[in-house]
């Protein structure tokens, strides 16, 4: 039986001479979190360590993390929870990290003694290093209820009747050096990376992060002495059960928080972890719901718009189906099937007259008509015809008369079906006995093709974002930017005879006069879609920022040639980037701002194609 190990940190009172403003709700948040874990997760034998106020010094937090969450007591399949309620801040990052942030800053936790002479906040780079020390095989969940704010958003106007102070402390001004990231009783891994000629990067380790707000926003407290985010997160878990997935949980919390604090947007981040995983569990829910419908300003509004593939043509829009599910029973049959009446850049309005209520989960069927040819024996063709007549299967493809009219074909032989690329005869998927597997794979191909073709020819912001593909030399010398969007690289062989890899990143710079929301998708050759850069706001006239969460490299593996595709999406409005994600064919397995005006509502894309081949 896996065990839960939880380190809960809360700071209401900071060192008296530190100049840091005290808070009122953090200890209450910790008490509520501890009570929830003991009540609903007793079966995990929770091993909880609270750390509060004067005990939560910088060195105290680091030591407690290492002692409680990284020791030999952490076994495979155990759950590790790090919870922080207190001030969040920022400060100038070391030059070696500046490439990955347009504001060139660290996001930080303000510890009890962080602002005393000679002390530092605990930065995101140091939390990343600690995270990497957690034994492999354990599942890691971070919950952070603090500000991740930049100065441009400090003029937050909240609903004064509901809210108290923010959990924001002005940032430190002394620039950090790479040497300053030394952790208590541990080595400086970044300095070691530099000394040994490695890429200077935060260590990678699977995790889930539930954050109170975006990195440029404030996290607020309520007047009844609670953190807004913690209050609603724990209320949802307490009152609606604990079987929500991380994605479902955060969609609900987002809706509740946004009702009283419209400039605080709780966010979910995952790295090599499943968003559809049930909270503090190994259970994975089927990934059939990605949207929500909420009642706003007299309309039911779906957080899916033209930037997600919703057609704007009235005739094509007739084929789109929206299924609405009770928000308390996401696995039940749909309660309603409705149509879309109008489409905007990042959301759509539904033709639905239900009385105002909480919200609905929504499943969107774009009805993409991917042309597919059919070949093979008569018995197999009959199975496909039966599939097309089966109303229970969602089908985003249609049969055409000849291979010339289709890029893909289904080939049937002895009761087994395969999907073939007609141009080369290459088998992409199969053979499979179950034609429903073939149907699912064709649906994924159809969605992949749709996303690949995303474009907004009427966009006025098309030239407002400058994007470059950059090669990163392996000797850590100056990177090589390529302004072209179609590129080719010949990969040489290493001294050991293996085909080398290509270190790279894409970078962007906002040259427009308004903020832009930017995301980066990777469309893999295996028809998977991954979010490589979660939607972030780039300020006007920003510096270059690296469009990726981690260091990346491209490789050929056992292939002679490969075509890699990257799609940069950007908008004047917020959009939910994880609606695009899907597993590759060989895989085993809404956060729209409330807007008072549609003026300037716009979106655009840029597609980069990188061809690799061996010498």
Coordinates of C-alpha atoms in Angstrom, one line a residue:
X1 CA 0.0 0.0 0.0
X2 CA 1.5 3.4 -1.0
X3 CA 2.0 6.0 1.7
X4 CA 1.4 9.7 1.6
X5 CA 4.3 11.9 2.8
X6 CA 3.3 15.6 3.2
X7 CA 5.3 18.7 4.1
X8 CA 2.9 21.5 4.9
X9 CA 4.4 25.0 5.2
X10 CA 2.5 28.1 6.3
X11 CA 3.8 31.5 7.3
X12 CA 1.6 34.2 8.8
X13 CA 4.3 36.0 10.8
X14 CA 7.6 37.0 9.3
X15 CA 10.8 38.0 11.1
X16 CA 10.0 41.3 12.8
X17 CA 12.9 43.2 11.3
X18 CA 12.6 41.8 7.8
X19 CA 10.1 44.4 6.5
X20 CA 7.8 41.6 5.2
X21 CA 4.1 42.3 5.8
X22 CA 2.4 39.6 7.9
X23 CA -0.5 37.5 6.6
X24 CA -3.7 36.2 8.3
X25 CA -4.9 33.1 6.5
X26 CA -1.9 30.8 6.0
X27 CA -2.1 28.9 9.2
X28 CA -5.8 28.4 8.7
X29 CA -5.1 27.0 5.2
X30 CA -2.5 24.6 6.7
X31 CA -5.0 23.4 9.3
X32 CA -7.7 22.8 6.7
X33 CA -5.3 20.9 4.4
X34 CA -4.1 18.7 7.3
X35 CA -7.7 17.9 8.4
X36 CA -8.6 17.0 4.8
X37 CA -5.6 14.6 4.4
X38 CA -6.3 12.9 7.8
X39 CA -10.1 12.6 7.0
X40 CA -10.1 11.5 3.4
X41 CA -6.7 9.9 2.9
X42 CA -6.4 7.9 6.1
X43 CA -6.0 4.8 3.8
X44 CA -2.6 6.3 2.7
X45 CA -1.3 6.4 6.3
X46 CA -0.5 10.1 5.9
X47 CA 2.9 11.1 7.3
X48 CA 2.5 14.8 7.8
X49 CA 5.0 17.4 8.9
X50 CA 3.8 20.9 9.4
X51 CA 6.3 23.8 9.4
X52 CA 5.1 27.2 10.4
X53 CA 6.2 30.8 11.0
X54 CA 9.7 31.0 12.7
X55 CA 10.4 27.4 11.9
X56 CA 10.0 28.0 8.2
X57 CA 13.3 29.7 7.6
X58 CA 15.1 29.3 4.3
X59 CA 17.4 26.6 5.8
X60 CA 14.5 25.1 7.8
X61 CA 12.4 24.6 4.7
X62 CA 15.4 23.0 2.8
X63 CA 16.3 20.7 5.7
X64 CA 12.7 19.7 6.3
X65 CA 12.2 19.0 2.6
X66 CA 15.3 16.7 2.5
X67 CA 14.5 15.0 5.8
X68 CA 10.8 14.4 5.1
X69 CA 10.5 14.0 1.4
X70 CA 13.8 12.7 0.0
X71 CA 14.9 10.1 2.5
X72 CA 14.9 6.2 2.3
X73 CA 11.3 6.3 3.8
X74 CA 10.0 7.3 0.4
X75 CA 9.2 4.0 -1.5
X76 CA 8.2 3.3 -5.0
X77 CA 4.5 4.4 -5.7
X78 CA 4.4 6.6 -2.5
X79 CA 2.8 10.0 -2.8
X80 CA 4.8 13.1 -2.0
X81 CA 2.9 16.4 -1.3
X82 CA 4.6 19.8 -0.8
X83 CA 2.2 22.5 0.2
X84 CA 3.1 26.2 0.7
X85 CA 0.9 29.0 1.9
X86 CA 2.6 32.4 2.3
X87 CA 4.2 35.3 0.4
X88 CA 5.4 34.8 -3.2
X89 CA 7.7 37.2 -4.9
X90 CA 10.4 37.5 -7.6
X91 CA 13.9 38.7 -8.1
X92 CA 16.5 39.1 -10.8
X93 CA 17.7 35.7 -12.0
X94 CA 21.3 34.7 -12.7
X95 CA 22.3 35.6 -16.3
X96 CA 22.6 31.9 -17.1
X97 CA 18.8 31.5 -16.6
X98 CA 17.7 34.8 -18.2
X99 CA 17.1 33.2 -21.6
X100 CA 14.0 31.4 -20.3
X101 CA 12.1 34.4 -18.9
X102 CA 11.1 37.6 -20.7
X103 CA 11.3 39.4 -17.4
X104 CA 14.6 37.8 -16.4
X105 CA 13.5 36.8 -13.0
X106 CA 13.1 34.0 -10.5
X107 CA 9.8 33.2 -9.0
X108 CA 10.3 32.8 -5.3
X109 CA 8.9 31.7 -1.9
X110 CA 9.5 34.2 0.9
X111 CA 10.7 32.2 3.9
X112 CA 10.5 33.5 7.5
X113 CA 14.0 35.0 7.3
X114 CA 14.4 35.6 3.6
X115 CA 14.6 39.3 3.8
X116 CA 17.1 39.6 6.7
X117 CA 20.6 40.8 5.8
X118 CA 22.5 38.2 3.8
X119 CA 19.5 36.0 3.2
X120 CA 17.6 35.0 0.1
X121 CA 14.2 33.9 -1.0
X122 CA 13.8 30.2 -2.0
X123 CA 13.8 30.4 -5.8
X124 CA 12.0 28.2 -8.4
X125 CA 15.5 27.0 -9.5
X126 CA 16.2 25.7 -6.0
X127 CA 12.8 24.1 -5.6
X128 CA 13.5 22.3 -8.9
X129 CA 16.8 21.0 -7.6
X130 CA 15.1 19.8 -4.4
X131 CA 12.4 18.2 -6.5
X132 CA 15.0 16.1 -8.3
X133 CA 16.2 14.7 -5.0
X134 CA 12.9 12.9 -4.4
X135 CA 13.4 9.1 -5.0
X136 CA 12.3 7.9 -8.4
X137 CA 9.0 6.0 -8.6
X138 CA 7.2 8.3 -6.1
X139 CA 4.4 10.6 -7.4
X140 CA 5.0 14.3 -6.6
X141 CA 2.3 17.0 -6.1
X142 CA 3.1 20.6 -5.4
X143 CA 0.4 22.9 -4.2
X144 CA 1.4 26.6 -4.0
X145 CA -0.9 29.3 -2.6
X146 CA 1.2 32.4 -3.1
X147 CA 1.7 35.2 -5.6
X148 CA 3.8 34.7 -8.7
X149 CA 3.4 38.3 -9.7
X150 CA 5.2 40.8 -11.9
X151 CA 5.1 44.5 -11.1
X152 CA 2.9 45.2 -14.2
X153 CA -0.1 43.5 -12.5
X154 CA 0.2 44.9 -9.0
X155 CA -2.7 47.3 -9.6
X156 CA -5.2 44.4 -9.0
X157 CA -8.8 45.4 -8.5
X158 CA -10.6 42.7 -6.4
X159 CA -14.1 42.4 -5.1
X160 CA -13.5 44.3 -1.9
X161 CA -16.5 42.8 -0.2
X162 CA -15.0 39.3 -0.5
X163 CA -11.2 39.8 -0.5
X164 CA -8.5 40.9 1.9
X165 CA -4.8 41.4 1.2
X166 CA -2.7 39.7 -1.5
X167 CA 0.1 37.2 -0.8
X168 CA 2.6 39.3 -2.6
X169 CA 5.9 40.7 -1.3
X170 CA 7.9 43.1 -3.5
X171 CA 10.8 41.4 -5.1
X172 CA 14.5 41.5 -4.1
X173 CA 16.6 43.8 -6.3
X174 CA 20.1 42.3 -5.9
X175 CA 20.8 40.2 -9.0
X176 CA 21.7 36.6 -8.2
X177 CA 24.7 34.8 -9.4
X178 CA 25.0 31.1 -10.3
X179 CA 27.1 30.6 -7.2
X180 CA 24.2 31.9 -5.0
X181 CA 21.9 28.9 -5.7
X182 CA 23.8 26.9 -3.1
X183 CA 21.3 24.8 -1.1
X184 CA 21.8 24.3 2.7
X185 CA 24.0 21.2 3.3
X186 CA 24.1 20.4 -0.4
X187 CA 26.1 21.1 -3.5
X188 CA 25.3 23.8 -6.1
X189 CA 24.2 21.6 -9.0
X190 CA 24.1 24.6 -11.4
X191 CA 27.7 25.6 -10.6
X192 CA 28.7 21.9 -11.1
X193 CA 26.9 21.9 -14.5
X194 CA 28.9 25.0 -15.6
X195 CA 32.2 23.6 -14.3
X196 CA 31.7 20.3 -16.2
X197 CA 30.5 21.9 -19.4
X198 CA 26.9 20.6 -19.2
X199 CA 23.8 22.5 -20.2
X200 CA 22.7 24.8 -17.4
X201 CA 19.2 23.7 -16.8
X202 CA 16.8 22.9 -13.9
X203 CA 16.8 19.1 -13.3
X204 CA 13.8 17.2 -14.8
X205 CA 11.5 15.1 -12.8
X206 CA 7.8 14.2 -13.2
X207 CA 5.5 16.3 -11.1
X208 CA 2.1 18.0 -10.8
X209 CA 1.7 21.6 -9.7
X210 CA -1.5 23.2 -8.6
X211 CA -0.8 27.0 -8.4
X212 CA -3.0 29.7 -6.9
X213 CA -2.5 32.0 -9.9
X214 CA -0.5 32.6 -13.1
X215 CA 3.2 33.7 -12.8
X216 CA 2.2 37.3 -13.4
X217 CA -0.7 37.5 -11.0
X218 CA -1.6 38.0 -7.4
X219 CA -3.0 35.3 -5.0
X220 CA -5.5 36.9 -2.7
X221 CA -6.7 36.2 0.9
X222 CA -10.3 36.4 2.0
X223 CA -11.6 38.6 4.8
X224 CA -12.4 35.5 6.8
X225 CA -8.7 34.8 6.9
X226 CA -8.2 32.1 4.2
X227 CA -6.3 32.0 0.9
X228 CA -8.9 32.2 -1.9
X229 CA -7.3 29.4 -3.8
X230 CA -6.8 27.1 -0.8
X231 CA -10.3 27.8 0.5
X232 CA -12.0 26.7 -2.8
X233 CA -9.6 23.9 -3.5
X234 CA -10.3 22.3 -0.2
X235 CA -14.0 23.0 -0.4
X236 CA -14.3 21.2 -3.7
X237 CA -12.4 18.2 -2.4
X238 CA -14.4 18.2 0.9
X239 CA -17.9 18.7 -0.5
X240 CA -17.8 17.1 -4.0
X241 CA -15.7 14.1 -3.1
X242 CA -12.0 13.4 -3.8
X243 CA -12.3 11.5 -7.1
X244 CA -11.8 14.5 -9.4
X245 CA -8.9 14.4 -11.7
X246 CA -6.3 17.2 -11.5
X247 CA -7.8 18.7 -14.7
X248 CA -11.4 18.5 -13.5
X249 CA -10.5 19.8 -10.0
X250 CA -8.6 22.8 -11.3
X251 CA -11.3 23.6 -13.8
X252 CA -13.9 23.8 -11.0
X253 CA -11.6 25.7 -8.7
X254 CA -10.8 28.1 -11.5
X255 CA -14.5 28.8 -12.0
X256 CA -15.1 29.4 -8.3
X257 CA -12.0 31.6 -7.7
X258 CA -12.8 33.7 -10.9
X259 CA -16.3 34.5 -9.6
X260 CA -14.8 36.7 -6.9
X261 CA -11.3 37.4 -8.1
X262 CA -11.4 37.9 -11.9
X263 CA -7.6 38.6 -12.2
X264 CA -6.5 35.5 -10.3
X265 CA -6.4 32.4 -12.5
X266 CA -5.4 29.2 -10.8
X267 CA -3.3 27.1 -13.0
X268 CA -2.4 23.4 -13.5
X269 CA 1.1 22.4 -14.6
X270 CA 2.3 18.9 -15.3
X271 CA 5.6 17.4 -16.4
X272 CA 5.7 13.8 -17.5
X273 CA 2.5 13.3 -15.5
X274 CA -1.2 12.8 -16.3
X275 CA -3.6 15.7 -16.0
X276 CA -6.4 13.1 -16.0
X277 CA -5.0 11.4 -12.9
X278 CA -7.3 11.4 -9.9
X279 CA -6.1 13.6 -7.1
X280 CA -3.6 11.8 -4.9
X281 CA -4.2 8.5 -6.7
X282 CA -2.8 6.4 -9.5
X283 CA -6.2 6.1 -11.3
X284 CA -6.3 7.7 -14.8
X285 CA -9.7 8.8 -16.1
X286 CA -10.5 8.5 -19.9
X287 CA -9.6 11.6 -21.7
X288 CA -13.0 12.4 -23.3
X289 CA -13.8 15.8 -21.6
X290 CA -11.6 18.8 -22.1
X291 CA -14.0 21.7 -21.9
X292 CA -16.4 23.6 -19.7
X293 CA -19.5 25.6 -20.3
X294 CA -20.2 28.5 -17.9
X295 CA -23.1 31.0 -17.6
X296 CA -21.7 34.5 -18.1
X297 CA -23.4 37.8 -18.9
X298 CA -26.7 36.1 -19.9
X299 CA -25.1 33.5 -22.2
X300 CA -23.8 29.9 -21.9
X301 CA -20.2 30.2 -22.9
X302 CA -17.9 27.3 -24.1
X303 CA -14.1 27.7 -23.5
X304 CA -13.4 26.6 -27.1
X305 CA -13.1 29.0 -30.0
X306 CA -11.6 29.5 -33.4
X307 CA -8.0 29.1 -32.0
X308 CA -9.0 25.6 -31.0
X309 CA -10.5 24.6 -34.3
X310 CA -14.1 25.7 -33.9
X311 CA -15.3 26.5 -37.5
X312 CA -16.5 30.0 -38.1
X313 CA -18.3 29.1 -41.4
X314 CA -22.0 28.7 -40.6
X315 CA -22.4 25.5 -42.7
X316 CA -19.4 23.7 -41.1
X317 CA -20.6 24.9 -37.7
X318 CA -23.8 22.9 -38.2
X319 CA -21.8 19.7 -37.9
X320 CA -20.3 20.5 -34.5
X321 CA -21.9 18.7 -31.6
X322 CA -21.5 19.8 -27.9
X323 CA -22.4 17.3 -25.2
X324 CA -22.9 18.8 -21.7
X325 CA -22.3 16.7 -18.6
X326 CA -23.4 17.3 -15.0
X327 CA -20.4 18.9 -13.3
X328 CA -20.8 16.6 -10.3
X329 CA -20.9 13.4 -12.4
X330 CA -18.3 13.7 -15.1
X331 CA -18.5 10.0 -16.0
X332 CA -22.3 9.9 -16.5
X333 CA -24.1 10.1 -19.8
X334 CA -24.5 13.6 -21.3
X335 CA -27.4 15.6 -19.9
X336 CA -27.7 17.8 -23.0
X337 CA -26.6 17.9 -26.6
X338 CA -26.5 21.5 -27.9
X339 CA -25.3 23.5 -30.9
X340 CA -23.0 26.5 -31.2
X341 CA -24.6 29.8 -32.2
X342 CA -21.5 32.1 -32.5
X343 CA -17.8 31.7 -32.5
X344 CA -15.1 34.1 -31.2
X345 CA -11.3 33.7 -31.1
X346 CA -11.0 31.9 -27.8
X347 CA -14.6 30.9 -26.9
X348 CA -18.0 30.2 -28.3
X349 CA -21.6 30.9 -27.3
X350 CA -24.0 28.0 -27.1
X351 CA -27.6 27.7 -28.3
X352 CA -28.8 26.7 -24.8
X353 CA -31.4 28.2 -22.6
X354 CA -30.8 26.3 -19.3
X355 CA -31.3 28.3 -16.2
X356 CA -28.1 29.7 -14.6
X357 CA -26.2 27.1 -12.5
X358 CA -22.7 26.1 -11.5
X359 CA -21.2 24.8 -14.8
X360 CA -21.2 21.8 -17.2
X361 CA -18.4 19.7 -18.4
X362 CA -18.4 19.8 -22.2
X363 CA -17.3 17.3 -24.9
X364 CA -16.7 18.9 -28.3
X365 CA -17.1 16.9 -31.5
X366 CA -15.6 19.0 -34.4
X367 CA -16.9 16.4 -37.0
X368 CA -13.6 16.7 -39.0
X369 CA -14.1 15.0 -42.4
X370 CA -10.7 13.3 -43.0
X371 CA -10.9 11.6 -46.4
X372 CA -9.9 8.0 -46.1
X373 CA -9.6 5.3 -48.9
X374 CA -10.5 1.6 -48.3
X375 CA -8.8 -1.5 -49.6
X376 CA -8.5 -5.2 -48.8
X377 CA -10.7 -8.2 -48.7
X378 CA -14.4 -8.2 -48.8
X379 CA -14.8 -9.5 -45.3
X380 CA -12.7 -6.6 -44.0
X381 CA -14.5 -4.0 -46.0
X382 CA -17.8 -5.2 -44.5
X383 CA -16.4 -4.7 -41.0
X384 CA -15.6 -1.1 -41.9
X385 CA -19.0 -0.5 -43.4
X386 CA -20.5 -1.8 -40.1
X387 CA -18.4 0.6 -38.2
X388 CA -19.6 3.5 -40.3
X389 CA -23.2 2.4 -39.5
X390 CA -22.5 2.1 -35.8
X391 CA -23.9 5.2 -34.1
X392 CA -22.0 4.7 -30.9
X393 CA -18.6 5.5 -32.5
X394 CA -17.5 9.1 -33.0
X395 CA -16.1 9.3 -36.5
X396 CA -14.2 12.3 -37.8
X397 CA -13.4 10.7 -41.1
X398 CA -15.2 9.6 -44.2
X399 CA -14.5 7.1 -47.0
X400 CA -13.7 8.3 -50.5
X401 CA -13.6 6.4 -53.8
X402 CA -9.9 6.3 -54.6
X403 CA -6.4 6.5 -53.0
X404 CA -5.8 9.6 -55.1
X405 CA -8.4 11.5 -53.1
X406 CA -7.0 10.6 -49.7
X407 CA -3.7 10.8 -47.9
X408 CA -4.7 7.8 -45.7
X409 CA -6.2 4.4 -46.4
X410 CA -7.6 1.5 -44.3
X411 CA -6.2 -1.8 -45.5
X412 CA -8.1 -5.0 -44.4
X413 CA -6.5 -8.4 -44.5
X414 CA -7.8 -11.6 -42.8
X415 CA -10.0 -9.7 -40.4
X416 CA -7.3 -7.2 -39.3
X417 CA -7.1 -3.5 -40.3
X418 CA -4.2 -1.2 -40.7
X419 CA -3.9 2.5 -41.5
X420 CA -1.6 3.2 -44.4
X421 CA 0.0 6.5 -45.7
X422 CA -1.1 6.4 -49.3
X423 CA 1.9 8.4 -50.6
X424 CA 4.5 5.9 -49.5
X425 CA 2.6 2.7 -48.5
X426 CA 4.0 3.0 -45.0
X427 CA 1.8 1.4 -42.3
X428 CA 1.1 3.9 -39.6
X429 CA -1.1 1.9 -37.3
X430 CA -2.1 -1.7 -36.9
X431 CA -2.8 -4.4 -37.9
X432 CA -5.7 -4.5 -35.4
X433 CA -8.6 -6.9 -35.1
X434 CA -10.8 -4.3 -33.3
X435 CA -12.0 -1.8 -35.9
X436 CA -12.9 0.6 -33.0
X437 CA -9.1 0.9 -32.4
X438 CA -8.8 1.9 -36.0
X439 CA -11.6 4.4 -35.6
X440 CA -9.9 6.0 -32.6
X441 CA -6.6 6.3 -34.4
X442 CA -8.2 7.9 -37.5
X443 CA -9.9 10.4 -35.2
X444 CA -6.5 11.3 -33.7
X445 CA -5.1 11.7 -37.2
X446 CA -8.0 13.9 -38.2
X447 CA -7.5 16.2 -35.2
X448 CA -3.7 16.3 -35.8
X449 CA -4.3 17.4 -39.4
X450 CA -6.8 20.0 -38.3
X451 CA -4.3 21.5 -35.8
X452 CA -1.5 21.4 -38.3
X453 CA -3.6 23.5 -40.7
X454 CA -4.6 26.2 -38.1
X455 CA -4.4 29.7 -39.5
X456 CA -6.2 33.0 -39.3
X457 CA -5.7 34.8 -42.6
X458 CA -7.5 37.9 -41.3
X459 CA -5.4 38.3 -38.2
X460 CA -4.0 41.8 -37.5
X461 CA -1.4 40.5 -35.0
X462 CA 0.3 38.0 -37.4
X463 CA 3.5 40.1 -37.4
X464 CA 3.3 41.1 -33.8
X465 CA 5.3 38.0 -32.6
X466 CA 8.8 37.3 -33.8
X467 CA 9.7 33.6 -33.6
X468 CA 13.0 31.8 -34.3
X469 CA 14.1 28.2 -34.2
X470 CA 17.5 28.2 -32.4
X471 CA 20.2 25.5 -32.4
X472 CA 22.0 25.2 -29.1
X473 CA 25.7 24.3 -29.6
X474 CA 26.8 21.5 -27.3
X475 CA 29.8 23.4 -26.1
X476 CA 27.4 26.0 -24.5
X477 CA 28.6 28.6 -26.9
X478 CA 26.4 31.3 -28.5
X479 CA 23.2 29.8 -29.9
X480 CA 22.4 29.9 -33.6
X481 CA 19.0 31.4 -34.5
X482 CA 17.2 30.6 -37.8
X483 CA 14.5 33.0 -38.9
X484 CA 13.1 30.6 -41.6
X485 CA 10.2 28.4 -40.8
X486 CA 11.3 25.4 -43.0
X487 CA 14.7 24.0 -42.0
X488 CA 16.8 21.0 -42.7
X489 CA 19.6 19.5 -40.6
X490 CA 22.0 16.6 -41.4
X491 CA 22.9 14.8 -38.2
X492 CA 26.5 13.6 -38.1
X493 CA 27.7 10.5 -36.2
X494 CA 29.3 10.6 -32.8
X495 CA 32.8 9.1 -32.2
X496 CA 31.1 6.0 -30.9
X497 CA 29.2 5.6 -34.3
X498 CA 25.7 6.6 -33.1
X499 CA 23.7 9.3 -34.9
X500 CA 24.0 12.6 -33.0
X501 CA 21.1 14.6 -31.7
X502 CA 20.1 18.3 -32.2
X503 CA 19.8 20.5 -29.1
X504 CA 17.3 23.3 -29.8
X505 CA 14.7 25.7 -28.6
X506 CA 12.2 28.1 -30.2
X507 CA 12.2 31.6 -28.9
X508 CA 9.8 34.5 -29.3
X509 CA 9.6 38.2 -28.8
X510 CA 6.4 40.3 -28.6
X511 CA 6.9 43.4 -30.8
X512 CA 3.2 44.3 -30.6
X513 CA 1.9 47.2 -28.5
X514 CA -0.3 44.9 -26.4
X515 CA 0.3 41.7 -24.3
X516 CA 0.0 38.4 -26.2
X517 CA -0.9 35.0 -24.8
X518 CA 1.6 32.5 -26.4
X519 CA 1.7 28.7 -26.4
X520 CA 3.9 26.2 -28.3
X521 CA 2.6 22.8 -29.6
X522 CA 4.8 19.9 -30.8
X523 CA 3.0 17.8 -33.5
X524 CA 5.0 14.6 -33.5
X525 CA 5.5 12.3 -36.5
X526 CA 3.4 9.7 -34.6
X527 CA 0.4 12.1 -34.6
X528 CA 0.7 13.0 -31.0
X529 CA 0.2 16.6 -29.9
X530 CA 2.1 17.9 -26.9
X531 CA 2.1 21.3 -25.2
X532 CA 5.8 22.2 -25.0
X533 CA 5.2 25.8 -23.8
X534 CA 2.2 26.4 -21.7
X535 CA 0.3 29.6 -22.4
X536 CA 2.1 32.6 -21.0
X537 CA 1.6 36.3 -21.3
X538 CA 4.4 38.1 -23.1
X539 CA 4.4 41.8 -22.3
X540 CA 4.5 44.4 -25.1
X541 CA 8.0 45.0 -26.7
X542 CA 9.4 42.1 -24.7
X543 CA 12.9 40.6 -24.9
X544 CA 13.4 37.1 -26.4
X545 CA 11.9 34.3 -24.3
X546 CA 12.6 30.6 -24.7
X547 CA 9.4 28.8 -25.8
X548 CA 9.8 25.6 -23.8
X549 CA 9.5 24.3 -20.3
X550 CA 12.5 22.1 -20.4
X551 CA 15.6 21.5 -22.5
X552 CA 14.8 19.6 -25.6
X553 CA 16.7 17.6 -28.3
X554 CA 15.6 16.1 -31.6
X555 CA 16.8 12.6 -32.6
X556 CA 16.3 10.2 -35.5
X557 CA 16.5 7.0 -33.6
X558 CA 16.4 4.1 -36.1
X559 CA 14.9 6.3 -38.9
X560 CA 16.8 7.7 -41.8
X561 CA 14.7 10.8 -42.0
X562 CA 12.1 12.6 -39.9
X563 CA 9.9 15.8 -40.2
X564 CA 9.3 17.6 -36.9
X565 CA 6.6 20.2 -36.6
X566 CA 6.1 23.0 -34.1
X567 CA 3.1 25.3 -34.0
X568 CA 3.2 28.6 -32.2
X569 CA -0.2 30.0 -31.2
X570 CA -0.8 33.5 -29.9
X571 CA -3.8 35.6 -29.1
X572 CA -4.9 38.8 -27.5
X573 CA -7.1 36.8 -25.2
X574 CA -6.4 33.9 -22.8
X575 CA -7.1 30.4 -24.2
X576 CA -6.9 26.9 -22.8
X577 CA -3.8 25.2 -24.4
X578 CA -4.3 21.7 -23.1
X579 CA -7.4 21.2 -25.3
X580 CA -5.0 20.4 -28.1
X581 CA -3.1 17.5 -26.4
X582 CA -3.5 13.9 -27.6
X583 CA -1.5 10.7 -27.4
X584 CA 0.5 9.5 -30.4
X585 CA -0.8 6.5 -32.3
X586 CA 1.6 4.1 -30.6
X587 CA 0.9 5.5 -27.1
X588 CA -0.6 3.1 -24.6
X589 CA -2.5 5.3 -23.2
X590 CA -11.1 26.6 -19.8
X591 CA -9.6 29.2 -19.0
X592 CA -11.0 32.1 -20.8
X593 CA -11.0 35.6 -19.3
X594 CA -14.3 37.2 -18.6
X595 CA -14.3 40.0 -21.2
X596 CA -16.4 43.1 -21.3
X597 CA -15.6 43.9 -24.9
X598 CA -14.7 42.0 -28.0
X599 CA -12.5 44.8 -29.3
X600 CA -9.1 43.5 -30.4
X601 CA -10.1 39.9 -30.1
X602 CA -7.6 38.2 -32.4
X603 CA -5.3 35.2 -32.8
X604 CA -2.6 33.9 -35.2
X605 CA -0.2 31.0 -35.7
X606 CA 3.2 30.2 -37.0
X607 CA 4.2 26.7 -38.2
X608 CA 7.9 25.5 -38.1
X609 CA 8.9 22.4 -40.0
X610 CA 12.3 20.8 -39.2
X611 CA 13.6 18.0 -41.4
X612 CA 16.2 15.7 -40.0
X613 CA 18.3 13.1 -41.8
X614 CA 21.6 11.3 -41.2
X615 CA 24.7 11.8 -43.2

